[in-house]
PDB file of C-alpha atoms and ligand atoms in Angstrom:
ATOM      1  CA  MET A  20      25.541  -6.206   8.132  1.00  0.00           C
ATOM      2  CA  SER A  21      25.137  -9.030  10.665  1.00  0.00           C
ATOM      3  CA  ALA A  22      21.536  -8.065  11.474  1.00  0.00           C
ATOM      4  CA  SER A  23      18.230  -8.885   9.812  1.00  0.00           C
ATOM      5  CA  LEU A  24      18.094  -9.634   6.096  1.00  0.00           C
ATOM      6  CA  LEU A  25      21.818  -9.231   5.405  1.00  0.00           C
ATOM      7  CA  GLY A  26      22.816 -11.259   8.467  1.00  0.00           C
ATOM      8  CA  LYS A  27      20.497 -14.122   7.480  1.00  0.00           C
ATOM      9  CA  ALA A  28      21.803 -14.028   3.911  1.00  0.00           C
ATOM     10  CA  SER A  29      25.380 -14.258   5.125  1.00  0.00           C
ATOM     11  CA  ASP A  30      24.467 -17.027   7.643  1.00  0.00           C
ATOM     12  CA  LYS A  31      23.033 -18.963   4.675  1.00  0.00           C
ATOM     13  CA  GLY A  32      26.213 -18.433   2.667  1.00  0.00           C
ATOM     14  CA  LEU A  33      24.447 -16.429  -0.028  1.00  0.00           C
ATOM     15  CA  LEU A  34      26.726 -13.450   0.580  1.00  0.00           C
ATOM     16  CA  SER A  35      29.813 -12.703   2.577  1.00  0.00           C
ATOM     17  CA  PHE A  36      31.065  -9.420   3.923  1.00  0.00           C
ATOM     18  CA  GLY A  37      34.441  -8.191   5.033  1.00  0.00           C
ATOM     19  CA  VAL A  38      35.343  -4.868   6.648  1.00  0.00           C
ATOM     20  CA  HIS A  39      38.830  -3.370   6.639  1.00  0.00           C
ATOM     21  CA  ASP A  40      40.465  -0.517   8.522  1.00  0.00           C
ATOM     22  CA  LEU A  41      42.439   1.721   6.151  1.00  0.00           C
ATOM     23  CA  ARG A  42      44.838   2.561   8.969  1.00  0.00           C
ATOM     24  CA  ASP A  43      46.118  -1.037   8.804  1.00  0.00           C
ATOM     25  CA  TRP A  44      47.911   0.116   5.633  1.00  0.00           C
ATOM     26  CA  THR A  45      49.690   3.075   7.250  1.00  0.00           C
ATOM     27  CA  TYR A  46      53.206   2.823   8.608  1.00  0.00           C
ATOM     28  CA  ASP A  47      53.718   6.099  10.485  1.00  0.00           C
ATOM     29  CA  ARG A  48      53.341   6.626  14.218  1.00  0.00           C
ATOM     30  CA  HIS A  49      50.020   8.438  13.838  1.00  0.00           C
ATOM     31  CA  ARG A  50      48.577   6.093  11.177  1.00  0.00           C
ATOM     32  CA  THR A  51      47.913   9.110   8.968  1.00  0.00           C
ATOM     33  CA  VAL A  52      45.342   8.787   6.169  1.00  0.00           C
ATOM     34  CA  ASP A  53      44.771  12.468   5.314  1.00  0.00           C
ATOM     35  CA  ASP A  54      46.693  15.525   4.201  1.00  0.00           C
ATOM     36  CA  THR A  55      46.050  19.120   3.089  1.00  0.00           C
ATOM     37  CA  PRO A  56      44.572  19.691  -0.393  1.00  0.00           C
ATOM     38  CA  TYR A  57      46.836  20.850  -3.239  1.00  0.00           C
ATOM     39  CA  GLY A  58      45.525  24.178  -4.527  1.00  0.00           C
ATOM     40  CA  GLY A  59      44.305  25.118  -1.073  1.00  0.00           C
ATOM     41  CA  GLY A  60      40.795  25.150   0.287  1.00  0.00           C
ATOM     42  CA  PRO A  61      39.058  23.863   3.387  1.00  0.00           C
ATOM     43  CA  GLY A  62      39.336  20.422   4.903  1.00  0.00           C
ATOM     44  CA  MET A  63      41.612  17.484   4.265  1.00  0.00           C
ATOM     45  CA  VAL A  64      41.952  14.924   1.464  1.00  0.00           C
ATOM     46  CA  MET A  65      42.668  11.200   1.812  1.00  0.00           C
ATOM     47  CA  LYS A  66      46.238  10.299   0.898  1.00  0.00           C
ATOM     48  CA  PRO A  67      46.652   7.951  -2.068  1.00  0.00           C
ATOM     49  CA  SER A  68      49.298   5.715  -0.517  1.00  0.00           C
ATOM     50  CA  PRO A  69      47.221   3.915   2.176  1.00  0.00           C
ATOM     51  CA  TRP A  70      44.436   3.436  -0.383  1.00  0.00           C
ATOM     52  CA  GLY A  71      46.869   1.946  -2.897  1.00  0.00           C
ATOM     53  CA  GLU A  72      48.364  -0.435  -0.333  1.00  0.00           C
ATOM     54  CA  ALA A  73      44.909  -1.505   0.865  1.00  0.00           C
ATOM     55  CA  LEU A  74      43.308  -1.920  -2.550  1.00  0.00           C
ATOM     56  CA  ASP A  75      46.313  -3.870  -3.897  1.00  0.00           C
ATOM     57  CA  ASP A  76      45.607  -6.388  -1.100  1.00  0.00           C
ATOM     58  CA  VAL A  77      41.804  -6.431  -1.228  1.00  0.00           C
ATOM     59  CA  LEU A  78      40.928  -6.193  -4.942  1.00  0.00           C
ATOM     60  CA  THR A  79      40.718  -9.336  -7.084  1.00  0.00           C
ATOM     61  CA  PRO A  80      40.702  -9.426 -10.919  1.00  0.00           C
ATOM     62  CA  SER A  81      36.903  -9.932 -11.009  1.00  0.00           C
ATOM     63  CA  ALA A  82      36.146  -7.280  -8.362  1.00  0.00           C
ATOM     64  CA  ARG A  83      34.451  -3.953  -9.001  1.00  0.00           C
ATOM     65  CA  LEU A  84      35.527  -0.896  -7.056  1.00  0.00           C
ATOM     66  CA  VAL A  85      32.655   1.289  -5.861  1.00  0.00           C
ATOM     67  CA  VAL A  86      33.449   4.701  -4.415  1.00  0.00           C
ATOM     68  CA  PRO A  87      30.613   6.678  -2.795  1.00  0.00           C
ATOM     69  CA  THR A  88      30.840  10.415  -3.375  1.00  0.00           C
ATOM     70  CA  PRO A  89      28.257  13.202  -3.693  1.00  0.00           C
ATOM     71  CA  SER A  90      29.754  13.958  -7.135  1.00  0.00           C
ATOM     72  CA  GLY A  91      29.261  10.423  -8.481  1.00  0.00           C
ATOM     73  CA  ARG A  92      26.694   9.117 -10.946  1.00  0.00           C
ATOM     74  CA  PRO A  93      23.329   8.384  -9.329  1.00  0.00           C
ATOM     75  CA  PHE A  94      22.957   5.013  -7.631  1.00  0.00           C
ATOM     76  CA  THR A  95      19.616   3.752  -8.979  1.00  0.00           C
ATOM     77  CA  GLN A  96      17.734   0.458  -8.899  1.00  0.00           C
ATOM     78  CA  ALA A  97      19.237  -0.340 -12.315  1.00  0.00           C
ATOM     79  CA  VAL A  98      22.748   0.214 -10.932  1.00  0.00           C
ATOM     80  CA  ALA A  99      21.888  -1.971  -7.918  1.00  0.00           C
ATOM     81  CA  ALA A 100      20.722  -4.770 -10.241  1.00  0.00           C
ATOM     82  CA  GLU A 101      23.890  -4.543 -12.291  1.00  0.00           C
ATOM     83  CA  MET A 102      26.048  -4.682  -9.160  1.00  0.00           C
ATOM     84  CA  ALA A 103      24.040  -7.635  -7.797  1.00  0.00           C
ATOM     85  CA  ALA A 104      25.218  -9.614 -10.839  1.00  0.00           C
ATOM     86  CA  GLY A 105      28.868  -9.092  -9.873  1.00  0.00           C
ATOM     87  CA  ASP A 106      30.752 -11.616  -7.758  1.00  0.00           C
ATOM     88  CA  HIS A 107      32.994  -9.270  -5.745  1.00  0.00           C
ATOM     89  CA  LEU A 108      32.316  -5.653  -4.833  1.00  0.00           C
ATOM     90  CA  VAL A 109      34.872  -3.547  -2.998  1.00  0.00           C
ATOM     91  CA  PHE A 110      33.556  -0.319  -1.486  1.00  0.00           C
ATOM     92  CA  ALA A 111      36.056   2.418  -0.713  1.00  0.00           C
ATOM     93  CA  CYS A 112      34.591   4.678   1.980  1.00  0.00           C
ATOM     94  CA  GLY A 113      36.071   8.147   2.035  1.00  0.00           C
ATOM     95  CA  ARG A 114      36.097  10.663   4.864  1.00  0.00           C
ATOM     96  CA  TYR A 115      37.101  14.351   4.941  1.00  0.00           C
ATOM     97  CA  GLU A 116      36.792  15.945   1.472  1.00  0.00           C
ATOM     98  CA  GLY A 117      37.219  12.608  -0.291  1.00  0.00           C
ATOM     99  CA  ILE A 118      39.966  10.430  -1.781  1.00  0.00           C
ATOM    100  CA  ASP A 119      42.866  11.714  -3.931  1.00  0.00           C
ATOM    101  CA  SER A 120      41.489  11.330  -7.483  1.00  0.00           C
ATOM    102  CA  ARG A 121      44.567   9.493  -8.710  1.00  0.00           C
ATOM    103  CA  VAL A 122      43.450   6.419  -6.761  1.00  0.00           C
ATOM    104  CA  MET A 123      40.330   5.986  -8.935  1.00  0.00           C
ATOM    105  CA  ARG A 124      42.386   6.696 -12.092  1.00  0.00           C
ATOM    106  CA  HIS A 125      45.003   4.151 -11.047  1.00  0.00           C
ATOM    107  CA  TYR A 126      42.543   1.272 -10.673  1.00  0.00           C
ATOM    108  CA  ALA A 127      40.298   2.068 -13.657  1.00  0.00           C
ATOM    109  CA  PRO A 128      42.443   0.060 -16.138  1.00  0.00           C
ATOM    110  CA  LEU A 129      42.526  -2.908 -13.727  1.00  0.00           C
ATOM    111  CA  VAL A 130      38.939  -3.243 -12.486  1.00  0.00           C
ATOM    112  CA  ARG A 131      35.633  -1.518 -13.132  1.00  0.00           C
ATOM    113  CA  VAL A 132      35.552   1.647 -11.011  1.00  0.00           C
ATOM    114  CA  ASP A 133      32.302   3.467 -10.277  1.00  0.00           C
ATOM    115  CA  GLU A 134      32.016   6.701  -8.334  1.00  0.00           C
ATOM    116  CA  VAL A 135      28.383   6.785  -7.220  1.00  0.00           C
ATOM    117  CA  SER A 136      26.069   9.095  -5.274  1.00  0.00           C
ATOM    118  CA  ILE A 137      23.074   7.871  -3.268  1.00  0.00           C
ATOM    119  CA  GLY A 138      21.358  11.278  -3.394  1.00  0.00           C
ATOM    120  CA  ASP A 139      21.737  15.023  -3.421  1.00  0.00           C
ATOM    121  CA  TYR A 140      22.843  15.593   0.154  1.00  0.00           C
ATOM    122  CA  VAL A 141      26.216  15.384   1.839  1.00  0.00           C
ATOM    123  CA  LEU A 142      27.120  12.783   4.450  1.00  0.00           C
ATOM    124  CA  ALA A 143      30.187  12.952   6.685  1.00  0.00           C
ATOM    125  CA  GLY A 144      31.673   9.910   4.985  1.00  0.00           C
ATOM    126  CA  GLY A 145      30.959   7.056   2.614  1.00  0.00           C
ATOM    127  CA  GLU A 146      30.121   4.326   5.155  1.00  0.00           C
ATOM    128  CA  VAL A 147      26.396   4.997   5.490  1.00  0.00           C
ATOM    129  CA  ALA A 148      26.063   5.363   1.715  1.00  0.00           C
ATOM    130  CA  VAL A 149      27.735   1.960   1.339  1.00  0.00           C
ATOM    131  CA  LEU A 150      25.344   0.386   3.832  1.00  0.00           C
ATOM    132  CA  VAL A 151      22.464   1.749   1.757  1.00  0.00           C
ATOM    133  CA  MET A 152      23.971   0.308  -1.435  1.00  0.00           C
ATOM    134  CA  ILE A 153      24.739  -3.068   0.178  1.00  0.00           C
ATOM    135  CA  GLU A 154      21.131  -3.391   1.314  1.00  0.00           C
ATOM    136  CA  ALA A 155      19.720  -2.427  -2.099  1.00  0.00           C
ATOM    137  CA  ILE A 156      22.112  -4.786  -3.915  1.00  0.00           C
ATOM    138  CA  SER A 157      21.856  -7.747  -1.520  1.00  0.00           C
ATOM    139  CA  ARG A 158      18.094  -8.046  -1.666  1.00  0.00           C
ATOM    140  CA  LEU A 159      18.426  -8.589  -5.444  1.00  0.00           C
ATOM    141  CA  VAL A 160      20.724 -11.608  -4.949  1.00  0.00           C
ATOM    142  CA  PRO A 161      18.691 -14.799  -5.529  1.00  0.00           C
ATOM    143  CA  GLY A 162      17.592 -16.375  -2.236  1.00  0.00           C
ATOM    144  CA  VAL A 163      18.162 -13.312  -0.048  1.00  0.00           C
ATOM    145  CA  LEU A 164      14.500 -12.286   0.080  1.00  0.00           C
ATOM    146  CA  GLY A 165      11.931 -14.746   1.438  1.00  0.00           C
ATOM    147  CA  ASN A 166       9.067 -16.130  -0.614  1.00  0.00           C
ATOM    148  CA  PHE A 167       6.714 -13.366   0.469  1.00  0.00           C
ATOM    149  CA  GLU A 168       8.728 -10.512  -0.856  1.00  0.00           C
ATOM    150  CA  SER A 169       9.210 -10.154  -4.576  1.00  0.00           C
ATOM    151  CA  VAL A 170      11.670  -7.843  -6.267  1.00  0.00           C
ATOM    152  CA  THR A 171       9.624  -7.586  -9.481  1.00  0.00           C
ATOM    153  CA  ASP A 172       6.887  -5.491  -7.870  1.00  0.00           C
ATOM    154  CA  ASP A 173       9.166  -2.651  -6.795  1.00  0.00           C
ATOM    155  CA  SER A 174       8.428   0.914  -7.823  1.00  0.00           C
ATOM    156  CA  PHE A 175      11.800   1.265  -9.478  1.00  0.00           C
ATOM    157  CA  ALA A 176      12.289  -2.240 -10.798  1.00  0.00           C
ATOM    158  CA  PRO A 177      13.882  -1.945 -14.227  1.00  0.00           C
ATOM    159  CA  GLY A 178      11.793  -3.557 -16.925  1.00  0.00           C
ATOM    160  CA  ARG A 179       8.523  -2.523 -15.322  1.00  0.00           C
ATOM    161  CA  MET A 180       6.367  -0.837 -17.945  1.00  0.00           C
ATOM    162  CA  GLU A 181       6.045   2.432 -16.067  1.00  0.00           C
ATOM    163  CA  THR A 182       8.209   3.750 -13.368  1.00  0.00           C
ATOM    164  CA  LEU A 183       5.749   4.983 -10.796  1.00  0.00           C
ATOM    165  CA  VAL A 184       5.940   5.214  -7.041  1.00  0.00           C
ATOM    166  CA  GLU A 185       3.662   2.769  -5.220  1.00  0.00           C
ATOM    167  CA  GLY A 186       0.305   3.881  -3.893  1.00  0.00           C
ATOM    168  CA  PRO A 187      -0.774   3.548  -0.254  1.00  0.00           C
ATOM    169  CA  VAL A 188      -1.066   0.194   1.503  1.00  0.00           C
ATOM    170  CA  PHE A 189      -3.435  -0.949   4.271  1.00  0.00           C
ATOM    171  CA  THR A 190      -3.877  -3.858   6.662  1.00  0.00           C
ATOM    172  CA  LYS A 191      -6.236  -4.800   9.486  1.00  0.00           C
ATOM    173  CA  PRO A 192      -8.197  -3.445  11.241  1.00  0.00           C
ATOM    174  CA  ARG A 193     -10.656  -2.212   8.659  1.00  0.00           C
ATOM    175  CA  ASP A 194     -11.349   0.881  10.804  1.00  0.00           C
ATOM    176  CA  TRP A 195      -8.565   2.571  12.734  1.00  0.00           C
ATOM    177  CA  ARG A 196      -9.070   5.804  14.735  1.00  0.00           C
ATOM    178  CA  GLY A 197     -11.930   6.879  12.500  1.00  0.00           C
ATOM    179  CA  GLN A 198     -10.217   6.053   9.224  1.00  0.00           C
ATOM    180  CA  ALA A 199     -11.676   3.283   7.075  1.00  0.00           C
ATOM    181  CA  VAL A 200      -9.785   1.278   4.483  1.00  0.00           C
ATOM    182  CA  PRO A 201     -10.988   2.297   0.966  1.00  0.00           C
ATOM    183  CA  ASP A 202     -14.065   0.227   0.023  1.00  0.00           C
ATOM    184  CA  VAL A 203     -12.602  -0.891  -3.289  1.00  0.00           C
ATOM    185  CA  LEU A 204      -9.915  -2.891  -1.461  1.00  0.00           C
ATOM    186  CA  MET A 205     -12.640  -4.810   0.415  1.00  0.00           C
ATOM    187  CA  SER A 206     -14.651  -5.457  -2.774  1.00  0.00           C
ATOM    188  CA  GLY A 207     -12.860  -8.566  -4.023  1.00  0.00           C
ATOM    189  CA  HIS A 208     -12.965  -7.158  -7.596  1.00  0.00           C
ATOM    190  CA  HIS A 209      -9.377  -7.814  -8.644  1.00  0.00           C
ATOM    191  CA  GLY A 210      -9.646  -5.736 -11.820  1.00  0.00           C
ATOM    192  CA  ARG A 211     -11.043  -2.721  -9.967  1.00  0.00           C
ATOM    193  CA  ILE A 212      -8.453  -3.070  -7.219  1.00  0.00           C
ATOM    194  CA  ALA A 213      -5.607  -3.137  -9.751  1.00  0.00           C
ATOM    195  CA  ARG A 214      -7.008  -0.067 -11.503  1.00  0.00           C
ATOM    196  CA  TRP A 215      -7.475   1.824  -8.222  1.00  0.00           C
ATOM    197  CA  ARG A 216      -3.909   1.041  -7.190  1.00  0.00           C
ATOM    198  CA  ARG A 217      -2.632   2.217 -10.549  1.00  0.00           C
ATOM    199  CA  ASP A 218      -4.646   5.461 -10.265  1.00  0.00           C
ATOM    200  CA  GLU A 219      -3.263   6.059  -6.778  1.00  0.00           C
ATOM    201  CA  ALA A 220       0.262   5.404  -8.059  1.00  0.00           C
ATOM    202  CA  PHE A 221      -0.253   8.001 -10.808  1.00  0.00           C
ATOM    203  CA  ARG A 222      -1.679  10.521  -8.320  1.00  0.00           C
ATOM    204  CA  ARG A 223       1.175  10.068  -5.888  1.00  0.00           C
ATOM    205  CA  THR A 224       3.800  10.158  -8.633  1.00  0.00           C
ATOM    206  CA  ALA A 225       2.319  13.356 -10.088  1.00  0.00           C
ATOM    207  CA  ALA A 226       2.301  15.019  -6.666  1.00  0.00           C
ATOM    208  CA  LEU A 227       5.704  13.869  -5.376  1.00  0.00           C
ATOM    209  CA  ARG A 228       7.787  12.755  -8.372  1.00  0.00           C
ATOM    210  CA  PRO A 229       6.863  14.759 -11.481  1.00  0.00           C
ATOM    211  CA  ASP A 230      10.331  13.935 -12.820  1.00  0.00           C
ATOM    212  CA  LEU A 231       9.326  10.247 -13.025  1.00  0.00           C
ATOM    213  CA  LEU A 232       6.003  11.062 -14.621  1.00  0.00           C
ATOM    214  CA  ALA A 233       7.719  13.096 -17.316  1.00  0.00           C
ATOM    215  CA  ARG A 234       9.799  10.034 -18.267  1.00  0.00           C
ATOM    216  CA  LEU A 235       6.762   7.753 -18.601  1.00  0.00           C
ATOM    217  CA  ASP A 236       6.556   5.791 -21.837  1.00  0.00           C
ATOM    218  CA  PRO A 237       3.206   6.835 -23.429  1.00  0.00           C
ATOM    219  CA  ALA A 238       3.027   3.394 -25.083  1.00  0.00           C
ATOM    220  CA  GLY A 239       2.364   1.914 -21.635  1.00  0.00           C
ATOM    221  CA  LEU A 240      -0.725   4.111 -21.042  1.00  0.00           C
ATOM    222  CA  ASP A 241      -4.315   3.153 -21.821  1.00  0.00           C
ATOM    223  CA  LYS A 242      -7.304   5.502 -22.289  1.00  0.00           C
ATOM    224  CA  HIS A 243      -8.153   5.451 -18.581  1.00  0.00           C
ATOM    225  CA  ASP A 244      -4.562   6.362 -17.669  1.00  0.00           C
ATOM    226  CA  ARG A 245      -4.505   9.282 -20.104  1.00  0.00           C
ATOM    227  CA  LYS A 246      -7.817  10.597 -18.758  1.00  0.00           C
ATOM    228  CA  LEU A 247      -6.597  10.326 -15.181  1.00  0.00           C
ATOM    229  CA  LEU A 248      -3.340  12.111 -16.025  1.00  0.00           C
ATOM    230  CA  GLU A 249      -5.268  14.942 -17.723  1.00  0.00           C
ATOM    231  CA  SER A 250      -7.331  15.382 -14.550  1.00  0.00           C
ATOM    232  CA  LEU A 251      -4.236  15.712 -12.364  1.00  0.00           C
ATOM    233  CA  ASP A 252      -2.857  19.077 -11.413  1.00  0.00           C
ATOM    234  CA  LEU A 253       0.735  18.422 -12.428  1.00  0.00           C
ATOM    235  CA  ALA A 254       3.257  20.185 -10.231  1.00  0.00           C
ATOM    236  CA  VAL A 255       5.538  20.607 -13.242  1.00  0.00           C
ATOM    237  CA  ASP A 256       4.856  20.720 -16.970  1.00  0.00           C
ATOM    238  CA  PRO A 257       6.188  17.272 -17.993  1.00  0.00           C
ATOM    239  CA  GLY A 258       7.535  18.764 -21.207  1.00  0.00           C
ATOM    240  CA  ARG A 259       9.778  21.057 -19.163  1.00  0.00           C
ATOM    241  CA  VAL A 260      11.242  18.410 -16.877  1.00  0.00           C
ATOM    242  CA  ALA A 261      14.780  17.439 -17.751  1.00  0.00           C
ATOM    243  CA  LYS A 262      15.434  13.969 -19.162  1.00  0.00           C
TER     244      LYS A 262
HETATM  245  C1  LIG B 301      33.383  12.341   2.516  1.00  0.00           C
HETATM  246  O1  LIG B 301      27.168  12.177   0.771  1.00  0.00           O
HETATM  247  B1  LIG B 301      27.933  11.117   0.381  1.00  0.00           B
HETATM  248  C2  LIG B 301      29.417  11.070   0.744  1.00  0.00           C
HETATM  249  C3  LIG B 301      29.966  12.072   1.513  1.00  0.00           C
HETATM  250  C4  LIG B 301      31.321  11.995   1.796  1.00  0.00           C
HETATM  251  C5  LIG B 301      32.108  10.948   1.338  1.00  0.00           C
HETATM  252  C6  LIG B 301      31.543   9.956   0.570  1.00  0.00           C
HETATM  253  C7  LIG B 301      30.187  10.012   0.278  1.00  0.00           C
HETATM  254  C8  LIG B 301      33.413  11.178   1.803  1.00  0.00           C
HETATM  255  N1  LIG B 301      32.128  12.837   2.499  1.00  0.00           N
HETATM  256  O2  LIG B 301      27.390  10.114  -0.381  1.00  0.00           O
END
């Protein structure tokens, strides 16, 4: 968090970060934060008491509590944007099999509590998921990105007419190891370039993210788009993809 974009943002005072060690809120010789699960089963569960002591100290009335877990609701660009509007986010990083559920229940009447998942895979703990979320959220805070980068162009930016993945990008040299940059990008025809990029975005989305394509708003499609989509060999019947 002190490197690169986040470090510069915190140097500029746009954001500030704090990190806490849960064991600072333990009082036994071994600074114990885990115990065996009620009901049996493998692994260990994080004890509620250190979490309660820590969160009582760290949370403020305007804070939101964010708990990464593979069983949470998906962390999306829309969630990132909503969190970027908040003034204080507290991330509770679990280890082992997770945090005793009563902790989240306890704080829900006091602050907004969100259990969120960054994807369908299992990490060893919440810290890396939180770093991912902090990066996605921070770049949406005004002033964090430089003038060259714009958040409105992103593939997943909410409010964009279609939610497509971006097509390929190219820079100099024009020829590299026998591969030329597509002629249309050298043509200077801004209309044709925009249309080519849109076509490539549709092609890539159809191939790699049929779930996104199935959610496309047909009102945002013109005749050319519809013709292109008909020509694509869709990996999944859009009608059969879950909402
Ligand atoms: C223990 O995959 B994850 C994730 C995995 C975890 C914990 C939190 C998040 C805590 N394992 O996002």
